[in-house]
């Protein structure tokens, strides 16, 4: 009797391979969706930690941090470091802080600022973000700067990120803004301090404290000035200060312009956005974190951005 060797024919093998390919094609989107859901949750947890840190800052100093110190460069995220278990990083800077030091300096103050600017803090980065952290390219005179995906809210009336009257971020109506600071050493001073919770007359649960923003420095993809850097803004340290969108955003424009295909530097640099499908994480003044839909009504979005508009807001 002749015994035949058992095995697969070429057709059978091709059928099995085809079935495996179909199964992988069906499973891969589900796996990717599960991974993004985990990243979105982690991003929301970051937002909660930052919100808690801002509340602890207010409890300690009876005020929120200044959004950005124009002419000096120090930002709200630097002020918040001690309340995110980053006291040592906050203390890298020489006190009193003032307008001395810059990205190309070799003096002690400049070297300390550079060290701070190059130190990433994971809590300030959304895991869904595809950009490099730190940023390897030379932007604003420095390589390897620590990036961030969270911008404090300057209000709903800021249309640009400068000190422009009426449309800039100096007198905007949010919970944070750019403040002019002057001088050095013992005479260093700022025009105003940060806002208090008592200044939020619309109510903390109705007012945006901060939200996610995209990072992008690529004109081919729609924005070459959507760069967000943590702790210190070198452009804000130059002259009277500018480019506050490294740390401050606005609800004047609808959220998620990247998803909507907006290719407009001036809109995208001050807008909130994310790398999550459908919306973005946002923290309100009461410390709660909400997922805001990309399709939120613009009037409601603007109302949330203002601390003093007397608007009735319903995010549910």
PDB file of C-alpha atoms in Angstrom:
ATOM      1  CA  UNK A   1       0.000   0.000   0.000  1.00  0.00           C
ATOM      2  CA  UNK A   2       1.294   3.419  -0.953  1.00  0.00           C
ATOM      3  CA  UNK A   3       1.048   5.984   1.847  1.00  0.00           C
ATOM      4  CA  UNK A   4       0.512   9.563   0.794  1.00  0.00           C
ATOM      5  CA  UNK A   5       2.188  12.372   2.759  1.00  0.00           C
ATOM      6  CA  UNK A   6      -0.346  14.703   4.322  1.00  0.00           C
ATOM      7  CA  UNK A   7       0.157  18.423   3.642  1.00  0.00           C
ATOM      8  CA  UNK A   8      -1.370  21.644   2.372  1.00  0.00           C
ATOM      9  CA  UNK A   9      -1.906  22.290  -1.259  1.00  0.00           C
ATOM     10  CA  UNK A  10      -0.924  25.680  -2.651  1.00  0.00           C
ATOM     11  CA  UNK A  11      -4.599  26.650  -2.921  1.00  0.00           C
ATOM     12  CA  UNK A  12      -5.263  25.730   0.690  1.00  0.00           C
ATOM     13  CA  UNK A  13      -2.245  27.714   1.838  1.00  0.00           C
ATOM     14  CA  UNK A  14      -3.393  30.764  -0.107  1.00  0.00           C
ATOM     15  CA  UNK A  15      -6.875  30.474   1.400  1.00  0.00           C
ATOM     16  CA  UNK A  16      -5.435  30.341   4.926  1.00  0.00           C
ATOM     17  CA  UNK A  17      -3.229  33.359   4.247  1.00  0.00           C
ATOM     18  CA  UNK A  18      -6.229  35.246   2.867  1.00  0.00           C
ATOM     19  CA  UNK A  19      -8.291  34.411   5.960  1.00  0.00           C
ATOM     20  CA  UNK A  20      -5.491  35.579   8.266  1.00  0.00           C
ATOM     21  CA  UNK A  21      -5.207  38.804   6.272  1.00  0.00           C
ATOM     22  CA  UNK A  22      -8.931  39.463   6.608  1.00  0.00           C
ATOM     23  CA  UNK A  23      -8.815  38.792  10.354  1.00  0.00           C
ATOM     24  CA  UNK A  24      -5.852  41.164  10.815  1.00  0.00           C
ATOM     25  CA  UNK A  25      -7.669  43.789   8.759  1.00  0.00           C
ATOM     26  CA  UNK A  26     -10.699  43.466  11.006  1.00  0.00           C
ATOM     27  CA  UNK A  27      -8.768  43.403  14.269  1.00  0.00           C
ATOM     28  CA  UNK A  28      -6.232  46.169  13.584  1.00  0.00           C
ATOM     29  CA  UNK A  29      -8.719  49.068  13.704  1.00  0.00           C
ATOM     30  CA  UNK A  30     -10.135  47.710  16.951  1.00  0.00           C
ATOM     31  CA  UNK A  31      -6.651  47.478  18.467  1.00  0.00           C
ATOM     32  CA  UNK A  32      -5.806  50.990  17.295  1.00  0.00           C
ATOM     33  CA  UNK A  33      -9.087  52.308  18.705  1.00  0.00           C
ATOM     34  CA  UNK A  34      -8.372  50.649  22.047  1.00  0.00           C
ATOM     35  CA  UNK A  35      -4.882  52.165  22.148  1.00  0.00           C
ATOM     36  CA  UNK A  36      -6.242  55.633  21.329  1.00  0.00           C
ATOM     37  CA  UNK A  37      -8.902  55.265  24.021  1.00  0.00           C
ATOM     38  CA  UNK A  38      -6.133  54.547  26.520  1.00  0.00           C
ATOM     39  CA  UNK A  39      -4.092  57.514  25.275  1.00  0.00           C
ATOM     40  CA  UNK A  40      -7.125  59.794  25.490  1.00  0.00           C
ATOM     41  CA  UNK A  41      -7.755  58.651  29.069  1.00  0.00           C
ATOM     42  CA  UNK A  42      -4.102  59.302  29.947  1.00  0.00           C
ATOM     43  CA  UNK A  43      -4.359  62.740  28.355  1.00  0.00           C
ATOM     44  CA  UNK A  44      -7.448  63.457  30.446  1.00  0.00           C
ATOM     45  CA  UNK A  45      -5.584  62.350  33.565  1.00  0.00           C
ATOM     46  CA  UNK A  46      -2.799  64.813  32.692  1.00  0.00           C
ATOM     47  CA  UNK A  47      -5.408  67.554  32.413  1.00  0.00           C
ATOM     48  CA  UNK A  48      -6.777  66.631  35.822  1.00  0.00           C
ATOM     49  CA  UNK A  49      -3.311  66.800  37.404  1.00  0.00           C
ATOM     50  CA  UNK A  50      -2.620  70.207  35.855  1.00  0.00           C
ATOM     51  CA  UNK A  51      -6.019  71.505  36.980  1.00  0.00           C
ATOM     52  CA  UNK A  52      -5.347  70.303  40.526  1.00  0.00           C
ATOM     53  CA  UNK A  53      -1.919  71.988  40.448  1.00  0.00           C
ATOM     54  CA  UNK A  54      -3.526  75.284  39.409  1.00  0.00           C
ATOM     55  CA  UNK A  55      -6.030  75.012  42.253  1.00  0.00           C
ATOM     56  CA  UNK A  56      -3.220  74.334  44.707  1.00  0.00           C
ATOM     57  CA  UNK A  57      -1.370  77.381  43.363  1.00  0.00           C
ATOM     58  CA  UNK A  58      -4.474  79.476  43.955  1.00  0.00           C
ATOM     59  CA  UNK A  59      -4.906  78.059  47.463  1.00  0.00           C
ATOM     60  CA  UNK A  60      -1.284  78.919  48.259  1.00  0.00           C
ATOM     61  CA  UNK A  61      -0.981  82.375  46.687  1.00  0.00           C
ATOM     62  CA  UNK A  62      -4.660  83.371  46.513  1.00  0.00           C
ATOM     63  CA  UNK A  63      -4.271  83.875  42.775  1.00  0.00           C
ATOM     64  CA  UNK A  64      -3.749  81.938  39.567  1.00  0.00           C
ATOM     65  CA  UNK A  65      -0.364  82.253  37.826  1.00  0.00           C
ATOM     66  CA  UNK A  66       0.246  84.946  35.241  1.00  0.00           C
ATOM     67  CA  UNK A  67      -0.325  83.468  31.770  1.00  0.00           C
ATOM     68  CA  UNK A  68       2.891  84.797  30.210  1.00  0.00           C
ATOM     69  CA  UNK A  69       5.186  87.521  31.510  1.00  0.00           C
ATOM     70  CA  UNK A  70       5.688  89.761  28.464  1.00  0.00           C
ATOM     71  CA  UNK A  71       9.299  91.031  28.212  1.00  0.00           C
ATOM     72  CA  UNK A  72      10.440  88.341  30.680  1.00  0.00           C
ATOM     73  CA  UNK A  73       9.210  85.052  29.184  1.00  0.00           C
ATOM     74  CA  UNK A  74       8.251  83.042  32.291  1.00  0.00           C
ATOM     75  CA  UNK A  75       4.896  81.284  31.909  1.00  0.00           C
ATOM     76  CA  UNK A  76       2.064  79.770  33.930  1.00  0.00           C
ATOM     77  CA  UNK A  77       3.467  76.264  33.490  1.00  0.00           C
ATOM     78  CA  UNK A  78       6.698  77.282  35.203  1.00  0.00           C
ATOM     79  CA  UNK A  79       4.729  78.711  38.144  1.00  0.00           C
ATOM     80  CA  UNK A  80       2.743  75.492  38.373  1.00  0.00           C
ATOM     81  CA  UNK A  81       5.747  73.139  38.579  1.00  0.00           C
ATOM     82  CA  UNK A  82       5.986  73.047  42.412  1.00  0.00           C
ATOM     83  CA  UNK A  83       2.422  71.738  42.532  1.00  0.00           C
ATOM     84  CA  UNK A  84       3.176  68.939  40.045  1.00  0.00           C
ATOM     85  CA  UNK A  85       5.989  67.462  42.167  1.00  0.00           C
ATOM     86  CA  UNK A  86       8.536  69.427  40.110  1.00  0.00           C
ATOM     87  CA  UNK A  87       9.824  71.855  42.757  1.00  0.00           C
ATOM     88  CA  UNK A  88      13.460  71.255  41.795  1.00  0.00           C
ATOM     89  CA  UNK A  89      12.804  72.178  38.163  1.00  0.00           C
ATOM     90  CA  UNK A  90      11.001  75.351  39.218  1.00  0.00           C
ATOM     91  CA  UNK A  91      14.002  76.318  41.347  1.00  0.00           C
ATOM     92  CA  UNK A  92      16.439  75.997  38.433  1.00  0.00           C
ATOM     93  CA  UNK A  93      15.861  79.702  37.751  1.00  0.00           C
ATOM     94  CA  UNK A  94      17.788  82.287  39.762  1.00  0.00           C
ATOM     95  CA  UNK A  95      15.613  84.482  41.975  1.00  0.00           C
ATOM     96  CA  UNK A  96      14.347  87.094  41.690  1.00  0.00           C
ATOM     97  CA  UNK A  97      13.172  86.389  38.173  1.00  0.00           C
ATOM     98  CA  UNK A  98      13.438  89.328  35.769  1.00  0.00           C
ATOM     99  CA  UNK A  99      14.177  90.166  32.134  1.00  0.00           C
ATOM    100  CA  UNK A 100      17.802  89.003  32.146  1.00  0.00           C
ATOM    101  CA  UNK A 101      18.924  85.876  30.287  1.00  0.00           C
ATOM    102  CA  UNK A 102      18.233  84.705  26.732  1.00  0.00           C
ATOM    103  CA  UNK A 103      18.514  81.660  24.486  1.00  0.00           C
ATOM    104  CA  UNK A 104      22.004  82.511  23.206  1.00  0.00           C
ATOM    105  CA  UNK A 105      23.479  83.721  26.478  1.00  0.00           C
ATOM    106  CA  UNK A 106      26.409  82.162  28.328  1.00  0.00           C
ATOM    107  CA  UNK A 107      25.864  83.888  31.688  1.00  0.00           C
ATOM    108  CA  UNK A 108      24.482  81.905  34.619  1.00  0.00           C
ATOM    109  CA  UNK A 109      20.911  83.184  34.276  1.00  0.00           C
ATOM    110  CA  UNK A 110      20.806  82.327  30.557  1.00  0.00           C
ATOM    111  CA  UNK A 111      22.220  78.847  31.157  1.00  0.00           C
ATOM    112  CA  UNK A 112      19.578  78.219  33.819  1.00  0.00           C
ATOM    113  CA  UNK A 113      16.797  79.349  31.465  1.00  0.00           C
ATOM    114  CA  UNK A 114      18.156  77.070  28.725  1.00  0.00           C
ATOM    115  CA  UNK A 115      18.277  74.138  31.146  1.00  0.00           C
ATOM    116  CA  UNK A 116      14.666  74.772  32.133  1.00  0.00           C
ATOM    117  CA  UNK A 117      13.525  75.137  28.526  1.00  0.00           C
ATOM    118  CA  UNK A 118      15.124  71.799  27.606  1.00  0.00           C
ATOM    119  CA  UNK A 119      13.617  69.692  30.396  1.00  0.00           C
ATOM    120  CA  UNK A 120      10.453  67.794  29.349  1.00  0.00           C
ATOM    121  CA  UNK A 121       7.722  66.994  31.884  1.00  0.00           C
ATOM    122  CA  UNK A 122       5.523  64.060  30.757  1.00  0.00           C
ATOM    123  CA  UNK A 123       2.399  65.494  32.426  1.00  0.00           C
ATOM    124  CA  UNK A 124       2.474  68.391  29.952  1.00  0.00           C
ATOM    125  CA  UNK A 125       2.437  66.128  26.876  1.00  0.00           C
ATOM    126  CA  UNK A 126      -0.612  64.288  25.525  1.00  0.00           C
ATOM    127  CA  UNK A 127       0.314  60.669  24.646  1.00  0.00           C
ATOM    128  CA  UNK A 128      -1.678  60.935  21.397  1.00  0.00           C
ATOM    129  CA  UNK A 129       0.557  63.686  20.086  1.00  0.00           C
ATOM    130  CA  UNK A 130       2.883  62.504  17.285  1.00  0.00           C
ATOM    131  CA  UNK A 131       5.433  65.298  17.582  1.00  0.00           C
ATOM    132  CA  UNK A 132       8.883  64.959  19.084  1.00  0.00           C
ATOM    133  CA  UNK A 133       9.530  65.983  22.663  1.00  0.00           C
ATOM    134  CA  UNK A 134      11.907  67.682  22.997  1.00  0.00           C
ATOM    135  CA  UNK A 135      11.859  69.490  19.647  1.00  0.00           C
ATOM    136  CA  UNK A 136      15.186  68.692  17.899  1.00  0.00           C
ATOM    137  CA  UNK A 137      15.037  71.613  15.456  1.00  0.00           C
ATOM    138  CA  UNK A 138      16.387  75.089  16.156  1.00  0.00           C
ATOM    139  CA  UNK A 139      13.302  77.227  16.709  1.00  0.00           C
ATOM    140  CA  UNK A 140      13.521  80.681  18.287  1.00  0.00           C
ATOM    141  CA  UNK A 141      17.284  80.235  18.677  1.00  0.00           C
ATOM    142  CA  UNK A 142      17.362  76.989  20.671  1.00  0.00           C
ATOM    143  CA  UNK A 143      17.312  73.264  19.892  1.00  0.00           C
ATOM    144  CA  UNK A 144      15.791  70.486  22.019  1.00  0.00           C
ATOM    145  CA  UNK A 145      13.120  72.595  23.689  1.00  0.00           C
ATOM    146  CA  UNK A 146      10.535  70.852  25.870  1.00  0.00           C
ATOM    147  CA  UNK A 147       7.129  70.981  24.199  1.00  0.00           C
ATOM    148  CA  UNK A 148       3.587  70.961  25.581  1.00  0.00           C
ATOM    149  CA  UNK A 149       0.041  70.244  24.399  1.00  0.00           C
ATOM    150  CA  UNK A 150      -1.871  72.327  26.948  1.00  0.00           C
ATOM    151  CA  UNK A 151      -2.648  76.027  26.573  1.00  0.00           C
ATOM    152  CA  UNK A 152      -4.231  78.182  29.265  1.00  0.00           C
ATOM    153  CA  UNK A 153      -7.277  80.149  28.118  1.00  0.00           C
ATOM    154  CA  UNK A 154      -6.737  83.834  27.335  1.00  0.00           C
ATOM    155  CA  UNK A 155     -10.439  84.302  26.595  1.00  0.00           C
ATOM    156  CA  UNK A 156     -12.877  84.445  23.699  1.00  0.00           C
ATOM    157  CA  UNK A 157     -11.849  87.826  22.303  1.00  0.00           C
ATOM    158  CA  UNK A 158      -8.170  87.160  21.537  1.00  0.00           C
ATOM    159  CA  UNK A 159      -7.680  86.866  17.772  1.00  0.00           C
ATOM    160  CA  UNK A 160      -3.894  87.063  17.791  1.00  0.00           C
ATOM    161  CA  UNK A 161      -1.145  86.162  20.226  1.00  0.00           C
ATOM    162  CA  UNK A 162       0.451  89.575  20.701  1.00  0.00           C
ATOM    163  CA  UNK A 163      -0.195  92.672  22.823  1.00  0.00           C
ATOM    164  CA  UNK A 164      -2.479  94.181  20.183  1.00  0.00           C
ATOM    165  CA  UNK A 165      -5.234  96.379  21.629  1.00  0.00           C
ATOM    166  CA  UNK A 166      -8.711  94.768  21.623  1.00  0.00           C
ATOM    167  CA  UNK A 167      -7.668  91.615  19.738  1.00  0.00           C
ATOM    168  CA  UNK A 168      -4.467  90.561  21.521  1.00  0.00           C
ATOM    169  CA  UNK A 169      -3.844  88.693  24.778  1.00  0.00           C
ATOM    170  CA  UNK A 170      -2.917  91.540  27.120  1.00  0.00           C
ATOM    171  CA  UNK A 171      -6.453  92.551  28.104  1.00  0.00           C
ATOM    172  CA  UNK A 172      -8.284  89.431  26.959  1.00  0.00           C
ATOM    173  CA  UNK A 173     -11.235  88.189  29.003  1.00  0.00           C
ATOM    174  CA  UNK A 174     -10.160  84.676  30.012  1.00  0.00           C
ATOM    175  CA  UNK A 175      -8.697  83.264  33.224  1.00  0.00           C
ATOM    176  CA  UNK A 176      -5.121  83.918  32.009  1.00  0.00           C
ATOM    177  CA  UNK A 177      -3.444  86.597  29.898  1.00  0.00           C
ATOM    178  CA  UNK A 178      -0.138  88.177  28.955  1.00  0.00           C
ATOM    179  CA  UNK A 179       1.125  90.715  31.503  1.00  0.00           C
ATOM    180  CA  UNK A 180       3.829  93.320  30.879  1.00  0.00           C
ATOM    181  CA  UNK A 181       6.734  92.969  33.276  1.00  0.00           C
ATOM    182  CA  UNK A 182       9.697  95.329  33.624  1.00  0.00           C
ATOM    183  CA  UNK A 183      13.004  95.790  35.368  1.00  0.00           C
ATOM    184  CA  UNK A 184      15.586  93.547  36.971  1.00  0.00           C
ATOM    185  CA  UNK A 185      16.673  92.547  40.444  1.00  0.00           C
ATOM    186  CA  UNK A 186      14.904  94.031  43.447  1.00  0.00           C
ATOM    187  CA  UNK A 187      13.019  96.577  41.308  1.00  0.00           C
ATOM    188  CA  UNK A 188      11.533  93.981  38.930  1.00  0.00           C
ATOM    189  CA  UNK A 189       7.758  94.231  38.746  1.00  0.00           C
ATOM    190  CA  UNK A 190       4.743  93.252  36.646  1.00  0.00           C
ATOM    191  CA  UNK A 191       1.770  95.476  35.803  1.00  0.00           C
ATOM    192  CA  UNK A 192      -0.730  92.963  37.191  1.00  0.00           C
ATOM    193  CA  UNK A 193      -0.822  89.640  38.945  1.00  0.00           C
ATOM    194  CA  UNK A 194      -2.824  86.586  37.926  1.00  0.00           C
ATOM    195  CA  UNK A 195      -6.578  86.443  38.254  1.00  0.00           C
ATOM    196  CA  UNK A 196      -8.364  85.141  41.321  1.00  0.00           C
ATOM    197  CA  UNK A 197     -11.221  82.686  41.256  1.00  0.00           C
ATOM    198  CA  UNK A 198     -13.359  85.544  42.551  1.00  0.00           C
ATOM    199  CA  UNK A 199     -12.680  87.353  39.250  1.00  0.00           C
ATOM    200  CA  UNK A 200     -14.458  84.575  37.345  1.00  0.00           C
ATOM    201  CA  UNK A 201     -17.934  86.023  37.644  1.00  0.00           C
ATOM    202  CA  UNK A 202     -19.410  83.566  35.128  1.00  0.00           C
ATOM    203  CA  UNK A 203     -18.676  80.751  37.581  1.00  0.00           C
ATOM    204  CA  UNK A 204     -15.790  78.298  37.631  1.00  0.00           C
ATOM    205  CA  UNK A 205     -17.888  75.447  36.223  1.00  0.00           C
ATOM    206  CA  UNK A 206     -18.797  77.609  33.214  1.00  0.00           C
ATOM    207  CA  UNK A 207     -15.324  78.918  32.354  1.00  0.00           C
ATOM    208  CA  UNK A 208     -12.436  77.280  30.514  1.00  0.00           C
ATOM    209  CA  UNK A 209      -9.142  77.123  32.379  1.00  0.00           C
ATOM    210  CA  UNK A 210      -7.036  75.327  29.732  1.00  0.00           C
ATOM    211  CA  UNK A 211      -7.341  72.784  26.933  1.00  0.00           C
ATOM    212  CA  UNK A 212      -5.336  70.758  24.447  1.00  0.00           C
ATOM    213  CA  UNK A 213      -3.635  72.240  21.395  1.00  0.00           C
ATOM    214  CA  UNK A 214      -1.813  70.785  18.411  1.00  0.00           C
ATOM    215  CA  UNK A 215       1.929  71.150  17.943  1.00  0.00           C
ATOM    216  CA  UNK A 216       2.956  71.810  14.358  1.00  0.00           C
ATOM    217  CA  UNK A 217       5.811  73.624  12.631  1.00  0.00           C
ATOM    218  CA  UNK A 218       5.204  72.537   9.053  1.00  0.00           C
ATOM    219  CA  UNK A 219       3.592  74.818   6.456  1.00  0.00           C
ATOM    220  CA  UNK A 220       2.923  71.840   4.173  1.00  0.00           C
ATOM    221  CA  UNK A 221       0.631  70.381   6.843  1.00  0.00           C
ATOM    222  CA  UNK A 222      -1.218  73.609   7.513  1.00  0.00           C
ATOM    223  CA  UNK A 223       0.674  75.611  10.145  1.00  0.00           C
ATOM    224  CA  UNK A 224       4.310  76.510  10.603  1.00  0.00           C
ATOM    225  CA  UNK A 225       3.849  78.605  13.776  1.00  0.00           C
ATOM    226  CA  UNK A 226       1.760  76.261  15.947  1.00  0.00           C
ATOM    227  CA  UNK A 227       4.719  75.593  18.226  1.00  0.00           C
ATOM    228  CA  UNK A 228       3.999  75.152  21.951  1.00  0.00           C
ATOM    229  CA  UNK A 229       6.825  75.243  24.468  1.00  0.00           C
ATOM    230  CA  UNK A 230       6.769  74.665  28.188  1.00  0.00           C
ATOM    231  CA  UNK A 231       7.937  76.982  30.984  1.00  0.00           C
ATOM    232  CA  UNK A 232       9.682  79.779  29.074  1.00  0.00           C
ATOM    233  CA  UNK A 233       8.833  81.737  25.915  1.00  0.00           C
ATOM    234  CA  UNK A 234      11.878  83.352  24.283  1.00  0.00           C
ATOM    235  CA  UNK A 235       9.740  85.443  21.919  1.00  0.00           C
ATOM    236  CA  UNK A 236       7.825  86.791  24.896  1.00  0.00           C
ATOM    237  CA  UNK A 237      11.221  87.740  26.330  1.00  0.00           C
ATOM    238  CA  UNK A 238      12.088  89.848  23.267  1.00  0.00           C
ATOM    239  CA  UNK A 239      11.145  93.524  23.065  1.00  0.00           C
ATOM    240  CA  UNK A 240       7.654  94.050  24.425  1.00  0.00           C
ATOM    241  CA  UNK A 241       6.902  90.346  23.997  1.00  0.00           C
ATOM    242  CA  UNK A 242       5.012  88.333  21.387  1.00  0.00           C
ATOM    243  CA  UNK A 243       3.999  84.821  20.285  1.00  0.00           C
ATOM    244  CA  UNK A 244       2.021  84.081  23.458  1.00  0.00           C
ATOM    245  CA  UNK A 245       0.326  81.141  21.703  1.00  0.00           C
ATOM    246  CA  UNK A 246       3.225  79.012  22.901  1.00  0.00           C
ATOM    247  CA  UNK A 247       1.326  78.986  26.218  1.00  0.00           C
ATOM    248  CA  UNK A 248      -2.067  80.685  25.697  1.00  0.00           C
ATOM    249  CA  UNK A 249      -5.050  79.851  23.501  1.00  0.00           C
ATOM    250  CA  UNK A 250      -8.355  81.462  22.584  1.00  0.00           C
ATOM    251  CA  UNK A 251     -11.934  80.291  21.998  1.00  0.00           C
ATOM    252  CA  UNK A 252     -12.592  83.011  19.425  1.00  0.00           C
ATOM    253  CA  UNK A 253     -12.236  80.371  16.700  1.00  0.00           C
ATOM    254  CA  UNK A 254     -14.008  77.016  16.666  1.00  0.00           C
ATOM    255  CA  UNK A 255     -11.973  74.122  18.104  1.00  0.00           C
ATOM    256  CA  UNK A 256     -10.046  71.565  16.067  1.00  0.00           C
ATOM    257  CA  UNK A 257      -9.190  73.572  12.924  1.00  0.00           C
ATOM    258  CA  UNK A 258      -6.793  70.806  11.850  1.00  0.00           C
ATOM    259  CA  UNK A 259      -9.656  68.312  11.665  1.00  0.00           C
ATOM    260  CA  UNK A 260     -11.781  70.825   9.778  1.00  0.00           C
ATOM    261  CA  UNK A 261      -9.050  71.343   7.211  1.00  0.00           C
ATOM    262  CA  UNK A 262      -8.295  74.968   8.131  1.00  0.00           C
ATOM    263  CA  UNK A 263      -4.942  76.030   6.660  1.00  0.00           C
ATOM    264  CA  UNK A 264      -4.588  79.417   8.292  1.00  0.00           C
ATOM    265  CA  UNK A 265      -1.645  80.212  10.566  1.00  0.00           C
ATOM    266  CA  UNK A 266      -3.347  83.073  12.396  1.00  0.00           C
ATOM    267  CA  UNK A 267      -6.369  80.936  13.285  1.00  0.00           C
ATOM    268  CA  UNK A 268      -4.635  77.670  14.059  1.00  0.00           C
ATOM    269  CA  UNK A 269      -1.912  79.136  16.279  1.00  0.00           C
ATOM    270  CA  UNK A 270      -4.394  80.489  18.860  1.00  0.00           C
ATOM    271  CA  UNK A 271      -7.009  77.707  18.572  1.00  0.00           C
ATOM    272  CA  UNK A 272      -7.475  74.583  20.639  1.00  0.00           C
ATOM    273  CA  UNK A 273      -7.063  71.202  18.970  1.00  0.00           C
ATOM    274  CA  UNK A 274      -6.083  67.617  19.692  1.00  0.00           C
ATOM    275  CA  UNK A 275      -5.036  64.349  18.096  1.00  0.00           C
ATOM    276  CA  UNK A 276      -8.099  62.497  19.410  1.00  0.00           C
ATOM    277  CA  UNK A 277     -10.927  61.640  17.024  1.00  0.00           C
ATOM    278  CA  UNK A 278     -14.030  63.701  17.685  1.00  0.00           C
ATOM    279  CA  UNK A 279     -12.813  66.341  20.115  1.00  0.00           C
ATOM    280  CA  UNK A 280     -10.383  67.461  22.795  1.00  0.00           C
ATOM    281  CA  UNK A 281      -9.887  67.415  26.564  1.00  0.00           C
ATOM    282  CA  UNK A 282     -10.591  70.690  28.361  1.00  0.00           C
ATOM    283  CA  UNK A 283     -10.365  71.656  32.043  1.00  0.00           C
ATOM    284  CA  UNK A 284     -12.883  74.069  33.530  1.00  0.00           C
ATOM    285  CA  UNK A 285     -12.241  76.450  36.384  1.00  0.00           C
ATOM    286  CA  UNK A 286     -13.756  74.096  38.955  1.00  0.00           C
ATOM    287  CA  UNK A 287     -11.112  71.496  38.072  1.00  0.00           C
ATOM    288  CA  UNK A 288     -13.415  69.200  36.123  1.00  0.00           C
ATOM    289  CA  UNK A 289     -12.197  67.799  32.796  1.00  0.00           C
ATOM    290  CA  UNK A 290     -14.597  67.541  29.855  1.00  0.00           C
ATOM    291  CA  UNK A 291     -14.231  66.077  26.387  1.00  0.00           C
ATOM    292  CA  UNK A 292     -15.345  68.855  24.058  1.00  0.00           C
ATOM    293  CA  UNK A 293     -16.788  67.806  20.712  1.00  0.00           C
ATOM    294  CA  UNK A 294     -15.326  69.249  17.512  1.00  0.00           C
ATOM    295  CA  UNK A 295     -18.869  70.225  16.574  1.00  0.00           C
ATOM    296  CA  UNK A 296     -19.613  72.312  19.681  1.00  0.00           C
ATOM    297  CA  UNK A 297     -21.652  75.405  18.894  1.00  0.00           C
ATOM    298  CA  UNK A 298     -19.267  78.358  18.414  1.00  0.00           C
ATOM    299  CA  UNK A 299     -21.367  80.685  20.585  1.00  0.00           C
ATOM    300  CA  UNK A 300     -21.175  78.184  23.450  1.00  0.00           C
ATOM    301  CA  UNK A 301     -17.435  77.676  22.898  1.00  0.00           C
ATOM    302  CA  UNK A 302     -16.865  81.421  23.040  1.00  0.00           C
ATOM    303  CA  UNK A 303     -19.033  81.741  26.130  1.00  0.00           C
ATOM    304  CA  UNK A 304     -16.931  79.097  27.901  1.00  0.00           C
ATOM    305  CA  UNK A 305     -13.764  81.050  27.108  1.00  0.00           C
ATOM    306  CA  UNK A 306     -14.875  84.237  28.865  1.00  0.00           C
ATOM    307  CA  UNK A 307     -14.677  84.680  32.635  1.00  0.00           C
ATOM    308  CA  UNK A 308     -17.016  87.685  32.736  1.00  0.00           C
ATOM    309  CA  UNK A 309     -19.533  87.560  29.887  1.00  0.00           C
ATOM    310  CA  UNK A 310     -22.562  86.651  32.038  1.00  0.00           C
ATOM    311  CA  UNK A 311     -23.385  83.865  29.543  1.00  0.00           C
ATOM    312  CA  UNK A 312     -25.430  80.807  30.409  1.00  0.00           C
ATOM    313  CA  UNK A 313     -23.422  77.746  29.374  1.00  0.00           C
ATOM    314  CA  UNK A 314     -24.549  74.139  29.076  1.00  0.00           C
ATOM    315  CA  UNK A 315     -21.834  71.662  28.114  1.00  0.00           C
ATOM    316  CA  UNK A 316     -23.942  68.565  28.808  1.00  0.00           C
TER     317      UNK A 316
END
